[in-house]
Amino acid sequence: AQKITQTQPGMFVQEKEAVTLDCTYDTSDPSYGLFWYKQPSSGEMIFLIYQGSYDQQNATEGRYSLNFQKARKSANLVISASQLGDSAMYFCAMREGQIQGGSEKLVFGKGTKLTVNP
Amino acid sequence: GAVVSQHPSRVICKSGTSVKIECRSLDFQATTMFWYRQFPKQSLMLMATSNEGSKATYEQGVEKDKFLINHASLTLSTLTVTSAHPEDSSFYICSARGLAGVIEQYFGPGTRLTVT
């Protein structure tokens, strides 16, 4: 079974509008971390945002916020005020176990290609 | 911020030859580095976890004799693809984590390998 599921192969959004990229995960470990990375066409992976399983509040980083619904095992990325430069692949990833001493392996979803239209 | 470099960024080699890819952490010491491969329009798949001074831990299905990983120092890990075949053509990305208290992994810019 897939540990990270991103059901949207592609998404389109108008410039300056908000967009939500979906991510659901599967784990039986009570300690885990969820990440979102952006991969432009150049290939590098850019870290966007992190949510720990015990974090009480949803993570936010500038225009990025993570809608964390633990009971539903979802960690959707919300990008507000989309910009043309946001066009890229977006990957959701999970690391299981404690931050210290746990597994450091990241498992990635298949990604969502976001296109921002002018 | 933390910077990870990879060299080369692109390499073309002939089938049967070996190619080495370097991954360096430029401004921090990386006790652990990770090697991923990514086929076109697909996700990143972890190949192996590399710890400084010890043998790499390979993921299931990854041939350790074909993909040789060396992590000889806290700032350098290398991946050598031995006896490369066209099916080894892929995008190889490394990442590093070493900063105390830092959660995320920092990724290198990737190396595109083409085997002809």
JSON list of C-alpha atoms in Angstrom, two decimals:
[
{"chain": "A", "resi": 1, "resn": "ALA", "atom": "CA", "xyz": [0.00, 0.00, 0.00]},
{"chain": "A", "resi": 2, "resn": "GLN", "atom": "CA", "xyz": [1.20, 3.46, -0.79]},
{"chain": "A", "resi": 3, "resn": "LYS", "atom": "CA", "xyz": [2.25, 5.49, 2.18]},
{"chain": "A", "resi": 4, "resn": "ILE", "atom": "CA", "xyz": [1.78, 8.84, 0.49]},
{"chain": "A", "resi": 5, "resn": "THR", "atom": "CA", "xyz": [-1.01, 9.46, -1.97]},
{"chain": "A", "resi": 6, "resn": "GLN", "atom": "CA", "xyz": [-1.33, 12.52, -4.14]},
{"chain": "A", "resi": 7, "resn": "THR", "atom": "CA", "xyz": [-4.45, 12.10, -6.23]},
{"chain": "A", "resi": 8, "resn": "GLN", "atom": "CA", "xyz": [-4.05, 15.15, -8.44]},
{"chain": "A", "resi": 9, "resn": "PRO", "atom": "CA", "xyz": [-1.59, 14.57, -11.29]},
{"chain": "A", "resi": 10, "resn": "GLY", "atom": "CA", "xyz": [-2.10, 18.13, -12.47]},
{"chain": "A", "resi": 11, "resn": "MET", "atom": "CA", "xyz": [-3.69, 21.31, -11.19]},
{"chain": "A", "resi": 12, "resn": "PHE", "atom": "CA", "xyz": [-4.32, 24.68, -12.78]},
{"chain": "A", "resi": 13, "resn": "VAL", "atom": "CA", "xyz": [-4.81, 27.97, -10.96]},
{"chain": "A", "resi": 14, "resn": "GLN", "atom": "CA", "xyz": [-5.13, 31.58, -11.99]},
{"chain": "A", "resi": 15, "resn": "GLU", "atom": "CA", "xyz": [-2.46, 33.97, -10.86]},
{"chain": "A", "resi": 16, "resn": "LYS", "atom": "CA", "xyz": [-3.23, 35.58, -7.48]},
{"chain": "A", "resi": 17, "resn": "GLU", "atom": "CA", "xyz": [-5.74, 32.90, -6.54]},
{"chain": "A", "resi": 18, "resn": "ALA", "atom": "CA", "xyz": [-5.30, 30.24, -3.87]},
{"chain": "A", "resi": 19, "resn": "VAL", "atom": "CA", "xyz": [-4.86, 26.54, -4.62]},
{"chain": "A", "resi": 20, "resn": "THR", "atom": "CA", "xyz": [-4.94, 23.40, -2.51]},
{"chain": "A", "resi": 21, "resn": "LEU", "atom": "CA", "xyz": [-2.80, 20.38, -3.31]},
{"chain": "A", "resi": 22, "resn": "ASP", "atom": "CA", "xyz": [-4.01, 17.16, -1.73]},
{"chain": "A", "resi": 23, "resn": "CYS", "atom": "CA", "xyz": [-1.95, 14.64, 0.19]},
{"chain": "A", "resi": 24, "resn": "THR", "atom": "CA", "xyz": [-3.06, 11.68, 2.27]},
{"chain": "A", "resi": 25, "resn": "TYR", "atom": "CA", "xyz": [-0.76, 9.38, 4.17]},
{"chain": "A", "resi": 26, "resn": "ASP", "atom": "CA", "xyz": [-0.78, 6.01, 5.81]},
{"chain": "A", "resi": 27, "resn": "THR", "atom": "CA", "xyz": [1.20, 5.09, 8.89]},
{"chain": "A", "resi": 28, "resn": "SER", "atom": "CA", "xyz": [0.70, 3.25, 12.15]},
{"chain": "A", "resi": 29, "resn": "ASP", "atom": "CA", "xyz": [3.53, 5.10, 13.86]},
{"chain": "A", "resi": 30, "resn": "PRO", "atom": "CA", "xyz": [2.26, 7.78, 16.24]},
{"chain": "A", "resi": 31, "resn": "SER", "atom": "CA", "xyz": [5.36, 9.87, 15.56]},
{"chain": "A", "resi": 32, "resn": "TYR", "atom": "CA", "xyz": [5.88, 11.10, 12.04]},
{"chain": "A", "resi": 33, "resn": "GLY", "atom": "CA", "xyz": [6.61, 14.20, 10.02]},
{"chain": "A", "resi": 34, "resn": "LEU", "atom": "CA", "xyz": [5.09, 15.47, 6.84]},
{"chain": "A", "resi": 35, "resn": "PHE", "atom": "CA", "xyz": [6.93, 17.58, 4.29]},
{"chain": "A", "resi": 36, "resn": "TRP", "atom": "CA", "xyz": [6.15, 19.42, 1.11]},
{"chain": "A", "resi": 37, "resn": "TYR", "atom": "CA", "xyz": [8.80, 20.00, -1.52]},
{"chain": "A", "resi": 38, "resn": "LYS", "atom": "CA", "xyz": [8.69, 21.98, -4.75]},
{"chain": "A", "resi": 39, "resn": "GLN", "atom": "CA", "xyz": [10.57, 20.78, -7.81]},
{"chain": "A", "resi": 40, "resn": "PRO", "atom": "CA", "xyz": [10.87, 23.30, -10.66]},
{"chain": "A", "resi": 41, "resn": "SER", "atom": "CA", "xyz": [11.77, 22.14, -14.14]},
{"chain": "A", "resi": 42, "resn": "SER", "atom": "CA", "xyz": [15.44, 22.61, -13.28]},
{"chain": "A", "resi": 43, "resn": "GLY", "atom": "CA", "xyz": [15.17, 19.62, -10.97]},
{"chain": "A", "resi": 44, "resn": "GLU", "atom": "CA", "xyz": [16.24, 20.79, -7.55]},
{"chain": "A", "resi": 45, "resn": "MET", "atom": "CA", "xyz": [14.03, 19.95, -4.58]},
{"chain": "A", "resi": 46, "resn": "ILE", "atom": "CA", "xyz": [13.05, 22.99, -2.55]},
{"chain": "A", "resi": 47, "resn": "PHE", "atom": "CA", "xyz": [11.76, 22.49, 0.99]},
{"chain": "A", "resi": 48, "resn": "LEU", "atom": "CA", "xyz": [8.52, 24.37, 1.59]},
{"chain": "A", "resi": 49, "resn": "ILE", "atom": "CA", "xyz": [6.92, 23.37, 4.87]},
{"chain": "A", "resi": 50, "resn": "TYR", "atom": "CA", "xyz": [6.93, 20.78, 7.65]},
{"chain": "A", "resi": 51, "resn": "GLN", "atom": "CA", "xyz": [4.24, 19.42, 9.99]},
{"chain": "A", "resi": 52, "resn": "GLY", "atom": "CA", "xyz": [5.00, 17.16, 12.92]},
{"chain": "A", "resi": 53, "resn": "SER", "atom": "CA", "xyz": [2.42, 14.64, 14.04]},
{"chain": "A", "resi": 54, "resn": "TYR", "atom": "CA", "xyz": [2.26, 16.15, 17.52]},
{"chain": "A", "resi": 55, "resn": "ASP", "atom": "CA", "xyz": [2.08, 19.74, 16.38]},
{"chain": "A", "resi": 56, "resn": "GLN", "atom": "CA", "xyz": [-1.11, 21.31, 17.62]},
{"chain": "A", "resi": 57, "resn": "GLN", "atom": "CA", "xyz": [-1.31, 24.03, 15.04]},
{"chain": "A", "resi": 58, "resn": "ASN", "atom": "CA", "xyz": [-1.16, 23.91, 11.28]},
{"chain": "A", "resi": 59, "resn": "ALA", "atom": "CA", "xyz": [2.21, 24.89, 9.89]},
{"chain": "A", "resi": 60, "resn": "THR", "atom": "CA", "xyz": [2.56, 28.11, 7.91]},
{"chain": "A", "resi": 61, "resn": "GLU", "atom": "CA", "xyz": [5.48, 29.54, 5.96]},
{"chain": "A", "resi": 62, "resn": "GLY", "atom": "CA", "xyz": [4.71, 32.73, 4.13]},
{"chain": "A", "resi": 63, "resn": "ARG", "atom": "CA", "xyz": [2.24, 31.96, 1.35]},
{"chain": "A", "resi": 64, "resn": "TYR", "atom": "CA", "xyz": [2.33, 28.25, 2.18]},
{"chain": "A", "resi": 65, "resn": "SER", "atom": "CA", "xyz": [0.16, 26.64, 4.80]},
{"chain": "A", "resi": 66, "resn": "LEU", "atom": "CA", "xyz": [-0.48, 23.02, 5.62]},
{"chain": "A", "resi": 67, "resn": "ASN", "atom": "CA", "xyz": [-4.02, 21.91, 6.34]},
{"chain": "A", "resi": 68, "resn": "PHE", "atom": "CA", "xyz": [-3.30, 19.06, 8.74]},
{"chain": "A", "resi": 69, "resn": "GLN", "atom": "CA", "xyz": [-6.26, 16.81, 9.53]},
{"chain": "A", "resi": 70, "resn": "LYS", "atom": "CA", "xyz": [-4.80, 14.04, 11.62]},
{"chain": "A", "resi": 71, "resn": "ALA", "atom": "CA", "xyz": [-7.93, 11.92, 11.95]},
{"chain": "A", "resi": 72, "resn": "ARG", "atom": "CA", "xyz": [-8.36, 11.90, 8.19]},
{"chain": "A", "resi": 73, "resn": "LYS", "atom": "CA", "xyz": [-4.60, 11.42, 7.67]},
{"chain": "A", "resi": 74, "resn": "SER", "atom": "CA", "xyz": [-4.44, 14.30, 5.26]},
{"chain": "A", "resi": 75, "resn": "ALA", "atom": "CA", "xyz": [-1.84, 17.05, 4.92]},
{"chain": "A", "resi": 76, "resn": "ASN", "atom": "CA", "xyz": [-2.94, 19.33, 2.13]},
{"chain": "A", "resi": 77, "resn": "LEU", "atom": "CA", "xyz": [-0.76, 22.19, 0.97]},
{"chain": "A", "resi": 78, "resn": "VAL", "atom": "CA", "xyz": [-2.44, 25.54, 0.46]},
{"chain": "A", "resi": 79, "resn": "ILE", "atom": "CA", "xyz": [-0.69, 28.14, -1.64]},
{"chain": "A", "resi": 80, "resn": "SER", "atom": "CA", "xyz": [-2.21, 31.58, -1.36]},
{"chain": "A", "resi": 81, "resn": "ALA", "atom": "CA", "xyz": [-1.90, 34.36, -3.94]},
{"chain": "A", "resi": 82, "resn": "SER", "atom": "CA", "xyz": [-0.38, 32.11, -6.60]},
{"chain": "A", "resi": 83, "resn": "GLN", "atom": "CA", "xyz": [2.47, 33.48, -8.66]},
{"chain": "A", "resi": 84, "resn": "LEU", "atom": "CA", "xyz": [3.72, 32.43, -12.08]},
{"chain": "A", "resi": 85, "resn": "GLY", "atom": "CA", "xyz": [6.90, 31.20, -10.41]},
{"chain": "A", "resi": 86, "resn": "ASP", "atom": "CA", "xyz": [4.87, 28.70, -8.41]},
{"chain": "A", "resi": 87, "resn": "SER", "atom": "CA", "xyz": [4.47, 26.55, -11.52]},
{"chain": "A", "resi": 88, "resn": "ALA", "atom": "CA", "xyz": [6.33, 23.34, -10.67]},
{"chain": "A", "resi": 89, "resn": "MET", "atom": "CA", "xyz": [5.94, 19.79, -9.41]},
{"chain": "A", "resi": 90, "resn": "TYR", "atom": "CA", "xyz": [4.95, 19.53, -5.77]},
{"chain": "A", "resi": 91, "resn": "PHE", "atom": "CA", "xyz": [5.77, 16.47, -3.70]},
{"chain": "A", "resi": 92, "resn": "CYS", "atom": "CA", "xyz": [4.36, 15.45, -0.35]},
{"chain": "A", "resi": 93, "resn": "ALA", "atom": "CA", "xyz": [6.66, 13.28, 1.76]},
{"chain": "A", "resi": 94, "resn": "MET", "atom": "CA", "xyz": [6.60, 11.53, 5.12]},
{"chain": "A", "resi": 95, "resn": "ARG", "atom": "CA", "xyz": [9.19, 10.48, 7.63]},
{"chain": "A", "resi": 96, "resn": "GLU", "atom": "CA", "xyz": [8.16, 7.94, 10.24]},
{"chain": "A", "resi": 97, "resn": "GLY", "atom": "CA", "xyz": [9.45, 7.80, 13.78]},
{"chain": "A", "resi": 98, "resn": "GLN", "atom": "CA", "xyz": [10.83, 10.30, 16.23]},
{"chain": "A", "resi": 99, "resn": "ILE", "atom": "CA", "xyz": [12.84, 13.23, 14.96]},
{"chain": "A", "resi": 100, "resn": "GLN", "atom": "CA", "xyz": [15.80, 12.09, 17.01]},
{"chain": "A", "resi": 101, "resn": "GLY", "atom": "CA", "xyz": [16.64, 8.44, 16.73]},
{"chain": "A", "resi": 102, "resn": "GLY", "atom": "CA", "xyz": [13.91, 7.54, 14.33]},
{"chain": "A", "resi": 103, "resn": "SER", "atom": "CA", "xyz": [14.11, 6.68, 10.67]},
{"chain": "A", "resi": 104, "resn": "GLU", "atom": "CA", "xyz": [15.26, 9.54, 8.52]},
{"chain": "A", "resi": 105, "resn": "LYS", "atom": "CA", "xyz": [13.93, 8.01, 5.35]},
{"chain": "A", "resi": 106, "resn": "LEU", "atom": "CA", "xyz": [11.56, 10.14, 3.35]},
{"chain": "A", "resi": 107, "resn": "VAL", "atom": "CA", "xyz": [8.82, 8.48, 1.36]},
{"chain": "A", "resi": 108, "resn": "PHE", "atom": "CA", "xyz": [7.49, 10.63, -1.45]},
{"chain": "A", "resi": 109, "resn": "GLY", "atom": "CA", "xyz": [4.16, 10.77, -3.19]},
{"chain": "A", "resi": 110, "resn": "LYS", "atom": "CA", "xyz": [3.92, 10.80, -6.97]},
{"chain": "A", "resi": 111, "resn": "GLY", "atom": "CA", "xyz": [3.60, 14.53, -7.12]},
{"chain": "A", "resi": 112, "resn": "THR", "atom": "CA", "xyz": [1.23, 17.13, -8.50]},
{"chain": "A", "resi": 113, "resn": "LYS", "atom": "CA", "xyz": [2.13, 19.36, -11.39]},
{"chain": "A", "resi": 114, "resn": "LEU", "atom": "CA", "xyz": [0.87, 22.87, -10.70]},
{"chain": "A", "resi": 115, "resn": "THR", "atom": "CA", "xyz": [0.45, 25.33, -13.52]},
{"chain": "A", "resi": 116, "resn": "VAL", "atom": "CA", "xyz": [-0.24, 28.96, -12.71]},
{"chain": "A", "resi": 117, "resn": "ASN", "atom": "CA", "xyz": [-1.96, 30.81, -15.54]},
{"chain": "A", "resi": 118, "resn": "PRO", "atom": "CA", "xyz": [-1.56, 34.56, -16.04]},
{"chain": "B", "resi": 1, "resn": "GLY", "atom": "CA", "xyz": [20.99, 28.39, 4.55]},
{"chain": "B", "resi": 2, "resn": "ALA", "atom": "CA", "xyz": [22.42, 24.91, 4.10]},
{"chain": "B", "resi": 3, "resn": "VAL", "atom": "CA", "xyz": [23.74, 24.20, 0.61]},
{"chain": "B", "resi": 4, "resn": "VAL", "atom": "CA", "xyz": [24.29, 20.84, -1.01]},
{"chain": "B", "resi": 5, "resn": "SER", "atom": "CA", "xyz": [26.10, 20.58, -4.32]},
{"chain": "B", "resi": 6, "resn": "GLN", "atom": "CA", "xyz": [26.33, 17.76, -6.83]},
{"chain": "B", "resi": 7, "resn": "HIS", "atom": "CA", "xyz": [28.84, 17.16, -9.53]},
{"chain": "B", "resi": 8, "resn": "PRO", "atom": "CA", "xyz": [28.47, 16.67, -12.40]},
{"chain": "B", "resi": 9, "resn": "SER", "atom": "CA", "xyz": [25.08, 18.13, -13.20]},
{"chain": "B", "resi": 10, "resn": "ARG", "atom": "CA", "xyz": [24.88, 16.12, -16.42]},
{"chain": "B", "resi": 11, "resn": "VAL", "atom": "CA", "xyz": [26.88, 13.16, -17.61]},
{"chain": "B", "resi": 12, "resn": "ILE", "atom": "CA", "xyz": [26.70, 10.98, -20.68]},
{"chain": "B", "resi": 13, "resn": "CYS", "atom": "CA", "xyz": [28.55, 7.69, -20.64]},
{"chain": "B", "resi": 14, "resn": "LYS", "atom": "CA", "xyz": [28.76, 4.61, -22.76]},
{"chain": "B", "resi": 15, "resn": "SER", "atom": "CA", "xyz": [27.21, 1.34, -21.75]},
{"chain": "B", "resi": 16, "resn": "GLY", "atom": "CA", "xyz": [29.57, -0.75, -19.67]},
{"chain": "B", "resi": 17, "resn": "THR", "atom": "CA", "xyz": [31.52, 2.13, -18.20]},
{"chain": "B", "resi": 18, "resn": "SER", "atom": "CA", "xyz": [31.34, 3.48, -14.66]},
{"chain": "B", "resi": 19, "resn": "VAL", "atom": "CA", "xyz": [30.45, 6.97, -13.58]},
{"chain": "B", "resi": 20, "resn": "LYS", "atom": "CA", "xyz": [30.94, 8.70, -10.24]},
{"chain": "B", "resi": 21, "resn": "ILE", "atom": "CA", "xyz": [28.61, 11.34, -8.84]},
{"chain": "B", "resi": 22, "resn": "GLU", "atom": "CA", "xyz": [29.70, 13.55, -5.95]},
{"chain": "B", "resi": 23, "resn": "CYS", "atom": "CA", "xyz": [27.45, 15.06, -3.31]},
{"chain": "B", "resi": 24, "resn": "ARG", "atom": "CA", "xyz": [28.89, 17.74, -1.03]},
{"chain": "B", "resi": 25, "resn": "SER", "atom": "CA", "xyz": [27.50, 19.67, 1.89]},
{"chain": "B", "resi": 26, "resn": "LEU", "atom": "CA", "xyz": [29.10, 23.07, 1.50]},
{"chain": "B", "resi": 27, "resn": "ASP", "atom": "CA", "xyz": [28.42, 24.84, 4.77]},
{"chain": "B", "resi": 28, "resn": "PHE", "atom": "CA", "xyz": [27.56, 22.12, 7.25]},
{"chain": "B", "resi": 29, "resn": "GLN", "atom": "CA", "xyz": [28.65, 18.67, 8.28]},
{"chain": "B", "resi": 30, "resn": "ALA", "atom": "CA", "xyz": [26.33, 15.97, 7.06]},
{"chain": "B", "resi": 31, "resn": "THR", "atom": "CA", "xyz": [26.41, 12.86, 9.19]},
{"chain": "B", "resi": 32, "resn": "THR", "atom": "CA", "xyz": [23.81, 11.27, 6.96]},
{"chain": "B", "resi": 33, "resn": "MET", "atom": "CA", "xyz": [23.30, 11.60, 3.23]},
{"chain": "B", "resi": 34, "resn": "PHE", "atom": "CA", "xyz": [20.65, 10.03, 1.07]},
{"chain": "B", "resi": 35, "resn": "TRP", "atom": "CA", "xyz": [20.67, 9.02, -2.57]},
{"chain": "B", "resi": 36, "resn": "TYR", "atom": "CA", "xyz": [17.50, 9.06, -4.64]},
{"chain": "B", "resi": 37, "resn": "ARG", "atom": "CA", "xyz": [16.73, 8.34, -8.24]},
{"chain": "B", "resi": 38, "resn": "GLN", "atom": "CA", "xyz": [13.90, 9.83, -10.22]},
{"chain": "B", "resi": 39, "resn": "PHE", "atom": "CA", "xyz": [12.67, 8.56, -13.56]},
{"chain": "B", "resi": 40, "resn": "PRO", "atom": "CA", "xyz": [10.97, 11.04, -15.90]},
{"chain": "B", "resi": 41, "resn": "LYS", "atom": "CA", "xyz": [7.64, 12.25, -14.57]},
{"chain": "B", "resi": 42, "resn": "GLN", "atom": "CA", "xyz": [7.89, 9.99, -11.57]},
{"chain": "B", "resi": 43, "resn": "SER", "atom": "CA", "xyz": [8.55, 10.43, -7.89]},
{"chain": "B", "resi": 44, "resn": "LEU", "atom": "CA", "xyz": [11.81, 10.20, -5.99]},
{"chain": "B", "resi": 45, "resn": "MET", "atom": "CA", "xyz": [12.74, 6.73, -4.85]},
{"chain": "B", "resi": 46, "resn": "LEU", "atom": "CA", "xyz": [15.26, 6.31, -2.07]},
{"chain": "B", "resi": 47, "resn": "MET", "atom": "CA", "xyz": [18.17, 4.13, -3.11]},
{"chain": "B", "resi": 48, "resn": "ALA", "atom": "CA", "xyz": [20.36, 4.16, -0.04]},
{"chain": "B", "resi": 49, "resn": "THR", "atom": "CA", "xyz": [21.21, 5.92, 3.20]},
{"chain": "B", "resi": 50, "resn": "SER", "atom": "CA", "xyz": [24.83, 6.83, 3.65]},
{"chain": "B", "resi": 51, "resn": "ASN", "atom": "CA", "xyz": [26.38, 7.39, 7.07]},
{"chain": "B", "resi": 52, "resn": "GLU", "atom": "CA", "xyz": [29.83, 8.87, 7.45]},
{"chain": "B", "resi": 53, "resn": "GLY", "atom": "CA", "xyz": [32.43, 6.23, 8.14]},
{"chain": "B", "resi": 54, "resn": "SER", "atom": "CA", "xyz": [30.15, 3.24, 7.77]},
{"chain": "B", "resi": 55, "resn": "LYS", "atom": "CA", "xyz": [28.61, 1.13, 5.07]},
{"chain": "B", "resi": 56, "resn": "ALA", "atom": "CA", "xyz": [25.58, 2.43, 3.27]},
{"chain": "B", "resi": 57, "resn": "THR", "atom": "CA", "xyz": [22.17, 0.95, 3.88]},
{"chain": "B", "resi": 58, "resn": "TYR", "atom": "CA", "xyz": [20.47, 0.04, 0.63]},
{"chain": "B", "resi": 59, "resn": "GLU", "atom": "CA", "xyz": [16.77, -0.10, -0.02]},
{"chain": "B", "resi": 60, "resn": "GLN", "atom": "CA", "xyz": [15.19, -3.33, -1.12]},
{"chain": "B", "resi": 61, "resn": "GLY", "atom": "CA", "xyz": [15.77, -4.01, -4.78]},
{"chain": "B", "resi": 62, "resn": "VAL", "atom": "CA", "xyz": [18.80, -1.73, -5.12]},
{"chain": "B", "resi": 63, "resn": "GLU", "atom": "CA", "xyz": [21.95, -3.59, -6.13]},
{"chain": "B", "resi": 64, "resn": "LYS", "atom": "CA", "xyz": [24.71, -2.56, -3.77]},
{"chain": "B", "resi": 65, "resn": "ASP", "atom": "CA", "xyz": [27.42, -3.93, -6.06]},
{"chain": "B", "resi": 66, "resn": "LYS", "atom": "CA", "xyz": [26.14, -1.83, -8.92]},
{"chain": "B", "resi": 67, "resn": "PHE", "atom": "CA", "xyz": [25.56, 1.39, -7.02]},
{"chain": "B", "resi": 68, "resn": "LEU", "atom": "CA", "xyz": [28.61, 1.89, -4.85]},
{"chain": "B", "resi": 69, "resn": "ILE", "atom": "CA", "xyz": [28.26, 4.51, -2.16]},
{"chain": "B", "resi": 70, "resn": "ASN", "atom": "CA", "xyz": [31.11, 5.98, -0.17]},
{"chain": "B", "resi": 71, "resn": "HIS", "atom": "CA", "xyz": [30.75, 8.53, 2.62]},
{"chain": "B", "resi": 72, "resn": "ALA", "atom": "CA", "xyz": [34.34, 9.09, 3.59]},
{"chain": "B", "resi": 73, "resn": "SER", "atom": "CA", "xyz": [33.96, 12.49, 5.20]},
{"chain": "B", "resi": 74, "resn": "LEU", "atom": "CA", "xyz": [31.30, 14.62, 6.84]},
{"chain": "B", "resi": 75, "resn": "THR", "atom": "CA", "xyz": [30.96, 16.74, 3.72]},
{"chain": "B", "resi": 76, "resn": "LEU", "atom": "CA", "xyz": [31.26, 14.28, 0.86]},
{"chain": "B", "resi": 77, "resn": "SER", "atom": "CA", "xyz": [29.39, 11.23, -0.34]},
{"chain": "B", "resi": 78, "resn": "THR", "atom": "CA", "xyz": [29.88, 9.61, -3.71]},
{"chain": "B", "resi": 79, "resn": "LEU", "atom": "CA", "xyz": [27.69, 7.34, -5.80]},
{"chain": "B", "resi": 80, "resn": "THR", "atom": "CA", "xyz": [29.39, 5.23, -8.43]},
{"chain": "B", "resi": 81, "resn": "VAL", "atom": "CA", "xyz": [27.24, 3.54, -11.04]},
{"chain": "B", "resi": 82, "resn": "THR", "atom": "CA", "xyz": [29.28, 0.58, -12.19]},
{"chain": "B", "resi": 83, "resn": "SER", "atom": "CA", "xyz": [28.93, -1.10, -15.57]},
{"chain": "B", "resi": 84, "resn": "ALA", "atom": "CA", "xyz": [26.21, 1.32, -16.50]},
{"chain": "B", "resi": 85, "resn": "HIS", "atom": "CA", "xyz": [23.38, 0.27, -18.80]},
{"chain": "B", "resi": 86, "resn": "PRO", "atom": "CA", "xyz": [20.80, 2.39, -20.63]},
{"chain": "B", "resi": 87, "resn": "GLU", "atom": "CA", "xyz": [18.19, 1.47, -18.02]},
{"chain": "B", "resi": 88, "resn": "ASP", "atom": "CA", "xyz": [20.36, 3.23, -15.42]},
{"chain": "B", "resi": 89, "resn": "SER", "atom": "CA", "xyz": [19.66, 6.52, -17.20]},
{"chain": "B", "resi": 90, "resn": "SER", "atom": "CA", "xyz": [17.89, 8.63, -14.64]},
{"chain": "B", "resi": 91, "resn": "PHE", "atom": "CA", "xyz": [18.03, 11.73, -12.48]},
{"chain": "B", "resi": 92, "resn": "TYR", "atom": "CA", "xyz": [20.05, 11.07, -9.34]},
{"chain": "B", "resi": 93, "resn": "ILE", "atom": "CA", "xyz": [19.55, 13.39, -6.38]},
{"chain": "B", "resi": 94, "resn": "CYS", "atom": "CA", "xyz": [21.32, 13.43, -3.06]},
{"chain": "B", "resi": 95, "resn": "SER", "atom": "CA", "xyz": [20.19, 15.00, 0.16]},
{"chain": "B", "resi": 96, "resn": "ALA", "atom": "CA", "xyz": [21.86, 15.66, 3.46]},
{"chain": "B", "resi": 97, "resn": "ARG", "atom": "CA", "xyz": [20.86, 16.18, 7.04]},
{"chain": "B", "resi": 98, "resn": "GLY", "atom": "CA", "xyz": [23.34, 17.10, 9.69]},
{"chain": "B", "resi": 99, "resn": "LEU", "atom": "CA", "xyz": [22.40, 20.29, 11.39]},
{"chain": "B", "resi": 100, "resn": "ALA", "atom": "CA", "xyz": [21.32, 19.76, 14.97]},
{"chain": "B", "resi": 101, "resn": "GLY", "atom": "CA", "xyz": [17.68, 20.58, 15.46]},
{"chain": "B", "resi": 102, "resn": "VAL", "atom": "CA", "xyz": [17.00, 20.92, 11.76]},
{"chain": "B", "resi": 103, "resn": "ILE", "atom": "CA", "xyz": [14.24, 18.70, 10.56]},
{"chain": "B", "resi": 104, "resn": "GLU", "atom": "CA", "xyz": [14.34, 18.95, 6.81]},
{"chain": "B", "resi": 105, "resn": "GLN", "atom": "CA", "xyz": [16.74, 17.34, 4.42]},
{"chain": "B", "resi": 106, "resn": "TYR", "atom": "CA", "xyz": [18.60, 19.61, 2.03]},
{"chain": "B", "resi": 107, "resn": "PHE", "atom": "CA", "xyz": [18.71, 18.41, -1.52]},
{"chain": "B", "resi": 108, "resn": "GLY", "atom": "CA", "xyz": [21.39, 18.79, -4.12]},
{"chain": "B", "resi": 109, "resn": "PRO", "atom": "CA", "xyz": [20.52, 20.05, -7.61]},
{"chain": "B", "resi": 110, "resn": "GLY", "atom": "CA", "xyz": [20.63, 16.55, -9.08]},
{"chain": "B", "resi": 111, "resn": "THR", "atom": "CA", "xyz": [22.67, 14.76, -11.75]},
{"chain": "B", "resi": 112, "resn": "ARG", "atom": "CA", "xyz": [21.14, 13.67, -15.00]},
{"chain": "B", "resi": 113, "resn": "LEU", "atom": "CA", "xyz": [22.80, 10.46, -16.18]},
{"chain": "B", "resi": 114, "resn": "THR", "atom": "CA", "xyz": [22.38, 9.28, -19.74]},
{"chain": "B", "resi": 115, "resn": "VAL", "atom": "CA", "xyz": [23.85, 5.93, -20.71]},
{"chain": "B", "resi": 116, "resn": "THR", "atom": "CA", "xyz": [24.18, 5.38, -24.44]}
]
